Coordinates of C-alpha atoms in Angstrom, one line a residue:
M1 CA 13.1 79.9 -76.5
A2 CA 9.7 81.7 -76.6
A3 CA 7.9 78.4 -76.4
A4 CA 10.0 77.2 -73.5
L5 CA 9.1 80.3 -71.6
L6 CA 5.4 80.8 -72.5
C7 CA 4.3 77.1 -72.7
E8 CA 5.2 76.2 -69.2
R9 CA 1.9 75.4 -67.6
W10 CA 0.0 78.4 -66.1
N11 CA 2.4 81.1 -67.3
L12 CA 0.1 82.5 -70.1
L13 CA -2.9 82.2 -67.8
I14 CA -1.2 84.2 -65.1
I15 CA -0.3 86.8 -67.8
R16 CA -3.9 86.8 -68.9
E17 CA -5.1 87.5 -65.3
L18 CA -2.7 90.5 -65.1
Y19 CA -3.8 91.7 -68.5
V20 CA -7.5 91.8 -67.5
G21 CA -6.8 93.7 -64.4
A22 CA -5.8 91.4 -61.5
R23 CA -3.1 92.9 -59.4
R24 CA -2.8 91.3 -56.0
F25 CA -1.7 87.7 -55.4
N26 CA -5.1 86.6 -54.1
D27 CA -6.8 88.2 -57.1
I28 CA -4.6 86.3 -59.5
H29 CA -5.2 83.1 -57.6
R30 CA -9.0 83.6 -57.5
G31 CA -9.1 83.7 -61.3
L32 CA -7.2 80.4 -61.7
P33 CA -9.0 77.5 -60.1
G34 CA -6.8 74.5 -59.8
L35 CA -3.5 76.5 -59.4
S36 CA -2.1 76.1 -55.9
R37 CA -0.8 79.1 -54.0
T38 CA 2.6 77.6 -53.8
L39 CA 2.9 77.0 -57.5
L40 CA 1.5 80.5 -58.3
S41 CA 4.2 82.0 -56.1
Q42 CA 6.8 80.0 -58.0
R43 CA 5.5 81.0 -61.4
L44 CA 5.3 84.7 -60.4
R45 CA 8.9 84.5 -59.2
S46 CA 9.9 83.0 -62.6
L47 CA 8.0 85.5 -64.6
R48 CA 9.7 88.3 -62.7
Q49 CA 13.1 86.8 -63.4
T50 CA 12.3 86.7 -67.1
G51 CA 11.2 90.3 -67.1
L52 CA 7.6 89.8 -68.0
V53 CA 6.1 90.8 -64.6
M54 CA 7.3 93.2 -61.9
A55 CA 6.3 93.6 -58.3
V56 CA 4.8 97.0 -57.2
A57 CA 3.6 98.4 -53.9
D58 CA -0.2 97.8 -53.9
D59 CA -2.6 100.6 -53.2
G60 CA -0.9 101.9 -50.1
S61 CA -1.7 98.8 -48.1
G62 CA 1.8 97.7 -47.7
S63 CA 1.2 94.4 -49.6
E64 CA 2.9 93.5 -52.8
G65 CA 1.1 93.7 -56.1
Y66 CA 2.1 92.7 -59.7
V67 CA 1.9 94.3 -63.1
L68 CA 3.1 93.4 -66.5
T69 CA 6.2 95.0 -67.8
D70 CA 6.3 96.4 -71.3
R71 CA 7.7 93.1 -72.4
G72 CA 4.8 91.2 -70.8
A73 CA 2.2 93.6 -72.0
D74 CA 3.5 93.1 -75.6
L75 CA 2.1 89.6 -75.4
E76 CA -1.4 91.1 -75.8
R77 CA -1.5 90.1 -79.5
V78 CA -0.5 86.5 -78.6
L79 CA -3.2 86.2 -76.0
M80 CA -5.9 87.7 -78.3
E81 CA -4.9 85.4 -81.2
L82 CA -4.9 82.4 -79.0
G83 CA -8.4 83.3 -77.7
S84 CA -9.7 84.0 -81.2
W85 CA -8.3 80.6 -82.4
G86 CA -10.1 79.0 -79.5
V87 CA -13.4 80.6 -80.4
R88 CA -13.1 79.4 -84.0
W89 CA -11.9 75.8 -83.4
S90 CA -12.1 74.8 -79.7
F91 CA -15.0 76.3 -77.8
P92 CA -16.7 73.4 -76.1
E93 CA -19.6 73.6 -73.7
P94 CA -18.5 75.0 -70.3
S95 CA -17.2 72.6 -67.6
D96 CA -18.4 72.6 -64.1
E97 CA -15.3 74.5 -63.1
Q98 CA -16.1 77.3 -65.7
L99 CA -19.6 77.5 -64.3
D100 CA -18.4 78.1 -60.7
P101 CA -20.4 81.1 -59.4
H102 CA -17.4 82.6 -57.5
L103 CA -15.3 82.5 -60.7
L104 CA -18.0 84.1 -62.7
M105 CA -18.5 86.8 -60.1
W106 CA -14.8 87.5 -60.1
R107 CA -14.9 87.9 -63.9
M108 CA -17.7 90.4 -63.6
R109 CA -15.7 92.3 -61.0
L110 CA -12.7 92.6 -63.4
G111 CA -15.1 93.5 -66.2
L112 CA -16.5 96.7 -64.5
R113 CA -16.2 99.8 -66.6
P114 CA -15.1 102.6 -64.2
R115 CA -16.2 105.4 -66.6
C116 CA -19.8 104.0 -66.7
L117 CA -20.3 103.4 -63.0
P118 CA -22.6 105.5 -60.7
D119 CA -20.8 108.1 -58.6
H120 CA -21.9 106.4 -55.4
R121 CA -21.6 102.9 -54.0
I122 CA -24.0 100.3 -55.3
T123 CA -24.5 96.8 -53.8
A124 CA -25.7 94.1 -56.2
E125 CA -26.8 90.7 -55.0
L126 CA -26.0 88.1 -57.6
I127 CA -27.9 84.8 -57.4
F128 CA -26.7 81.7 -59.3
E129 CA -29.1 78.8 -59.7
Q130 CA -26.8 75.8 -59.8
N131 CA -28.4 72.4 -60.0
Q132 CA -30.8 72.4 -57.0
D133 CA -28.8 75.0 -55.0
L134 CA -28.8 78.8 -54.9
V135 CA -25.3 80.4 -54.6
R136 CA -25.3 84.1 -53.5
G137 CA -22.6 86.7 -53.8
W138 CA -22.5 90.4 -53.6
L139 CA -20.7 92.8 -55.9
I140 CA -19.8 96.1 -54.2
I141 CA -19.6 98.5 -57.1
D142 CA -17.5 101.5 -55.9
G143 CA -15.1 102.6 -58.7
E144 CA -11.6 101.3 -58.4
G145 CA -12.5 100.0 -54.9
S146 CA -15.1 97.6 -56.2
S147 CA -15.0 94.1 -54.7
V148 CA -16.8 90.7 -54.5
C149 CA -18.1 89.3 -51.2
T150 CA -19.3 85.8 -50.5
R151 CA -20.9 86.9 -47.3
H152 CA -23.5 89.6 -47.0
P153 CA -21.6 92.9 -46.8
M154 CA -24.2 94.4 -44.4
F155 CA -25.0 97.2 -46.9
A156 CA -28.4 97.8 -48.2
V157 CA -28.8 95.9 -51.5
D158 CA -29.7 98.1 -54.5
I159 CA -30.0 95.5 -57.2
H160 CA -30.9 91.8 -57.2
A161 CA -29.8 89.8 -60.2
R162 CA -30.7 86.1 -60.6
A163 CA -30.1 83.4 -63.3
R164 CA -28.9 79.9 -63.8
S165 CA -25.1 79.6 -63.8
E166 CA -25.3 78.5 -67.5
V167 CA -27.1 81.8 -68.3
W168 CA -24.6 83.9 -66.5
Y169 CA -21.8 82.2 -68.4
A170 CA -23.6 82.5 -71.7
V171 CA -24.1 86.3 -71.2
W172 CA -20.6 86.9 -70.1
Y173 CA -18.9 85.0 -72.9
G174 CA -21.1 86.2 -75.7
Q175 CA -23.4 83.3 -76.4
R176 CA -26.3 85.4 -75.4
S177 CA -26.9 89.2 -75.1
W178 CA -28.1 90.9 -71.9
S179 CA -31.3 91.9 -73.7
D180 CA -32.0 88.4 -74.9
A181 CA -31.5 86.9 -71.4
L182 CA -33.6 89.6 -69.8
S183 CA -36.5 89.5 -72.3
S184 CA -36.7 85.7 -72.0
R185 CA -36.7 86.1 -68.2
D186 CA -33.8 83.7 -68.0
L187 CA -32.1 86.5 -66.2
S188 CA -34.0 88.7 -63.8
L189 CA -33.1 92.1 -62.4
S190 CA -34.9 94.0 -59.7
G191 CA -34.3 97.2 -57.8
E192 CA -34.5 100.9 -58.5
P193 CA -35.6 101.2 -62.1
D194 CA -32.8 103.6 -63.3
L195 CA -30.1 101.3 -61.8
V196 CA -31.7 98.2 -63.2
R197 CA -31.7 99.7 -66.7
A198 CA -28.1 100.8 -66.4
F199 CA -26.8 97.6 -64.8
P200 CA -25.7 95.8 -68.1
T201 CA -23.9 98.9 -69.3
W202 CA -21.5 98.8 -66.3
F203 CA -19.7 95.7 -67.6
E204 CA -17.2 95.0 -70.3
R205 CA -17.9 91.4 -71.2
S206 CA -15.2 88.8 -72.2
G207 CA -12.8 90.2 -74.8
F208 CA -14.0 87.5 -77.1
A209 CA -17.7 88.0 -76.6
D210 CA -18.3 89.6 -80.0
E211 CA -16.5 86.7 -81.7
V212 CA -18.5 84.2 -79.8
A213 CA -21.7 86.0 -80.5
A214 CA -20.9 85.9 -84.2
R215 CA -20.2 82.2 -84.1
Y216 CA -23.5 81.5 -82.3
A217 CA -25.4 83.7 -84.7
A218 CA -24.0 81.7 -87.5
G219 CA -25.4 78.5 -85.9
G220 CA -22.3 77.5 -84.0
R221 CA -24.2 76.1 -81.0
S222 CA -27.5 76.3 -79.2
T223 CA -27.8 78.7 -76.3
P224 CA -28.4 77.6 -72.7

């Protein structure tokens, strides 16, 4: 019965998105490339009916949000064990989809550590070198109200960060450390010195970053 419920395509990934902090429909959808809005709506309805997810009023805006119930949150161990298994036995080189700059920016948004952020709004321009193109995005760091913009937000930019998409991916998922990417100049940061120094501390990387780092340190794969 558990397999019939959890192994239906997308269900565990939707639960993962809620577990890492997505709340609104668009936020969940943004973290799952390839999942149509229609199918996401159907899956959320099914997960609500099975008692894993519940709808809540979202941040006073009048729109609906979603959170895990106690039953859904109890799947944390399942998610973590699956992820750990994947690191040990099935961690291939990233696909083009996984290197998508907008997806990586969204992961960074979800990984912000509220307790470590400055007490005022910071605008960071993130630049991804992808093939021969530059993809720009802006991370508006403002506590719980932090957001990602794909167009210039018209705020003064406090920090500029630039790297190849492969480097952003490697740092986020633990194949490389912030310090290694910075010291090798594969990742560059510029702006007010105190903010530049603090920037890496504002993020909680992938929940499996430490395991991935240990695998790479043991000679699992070369780094980008």
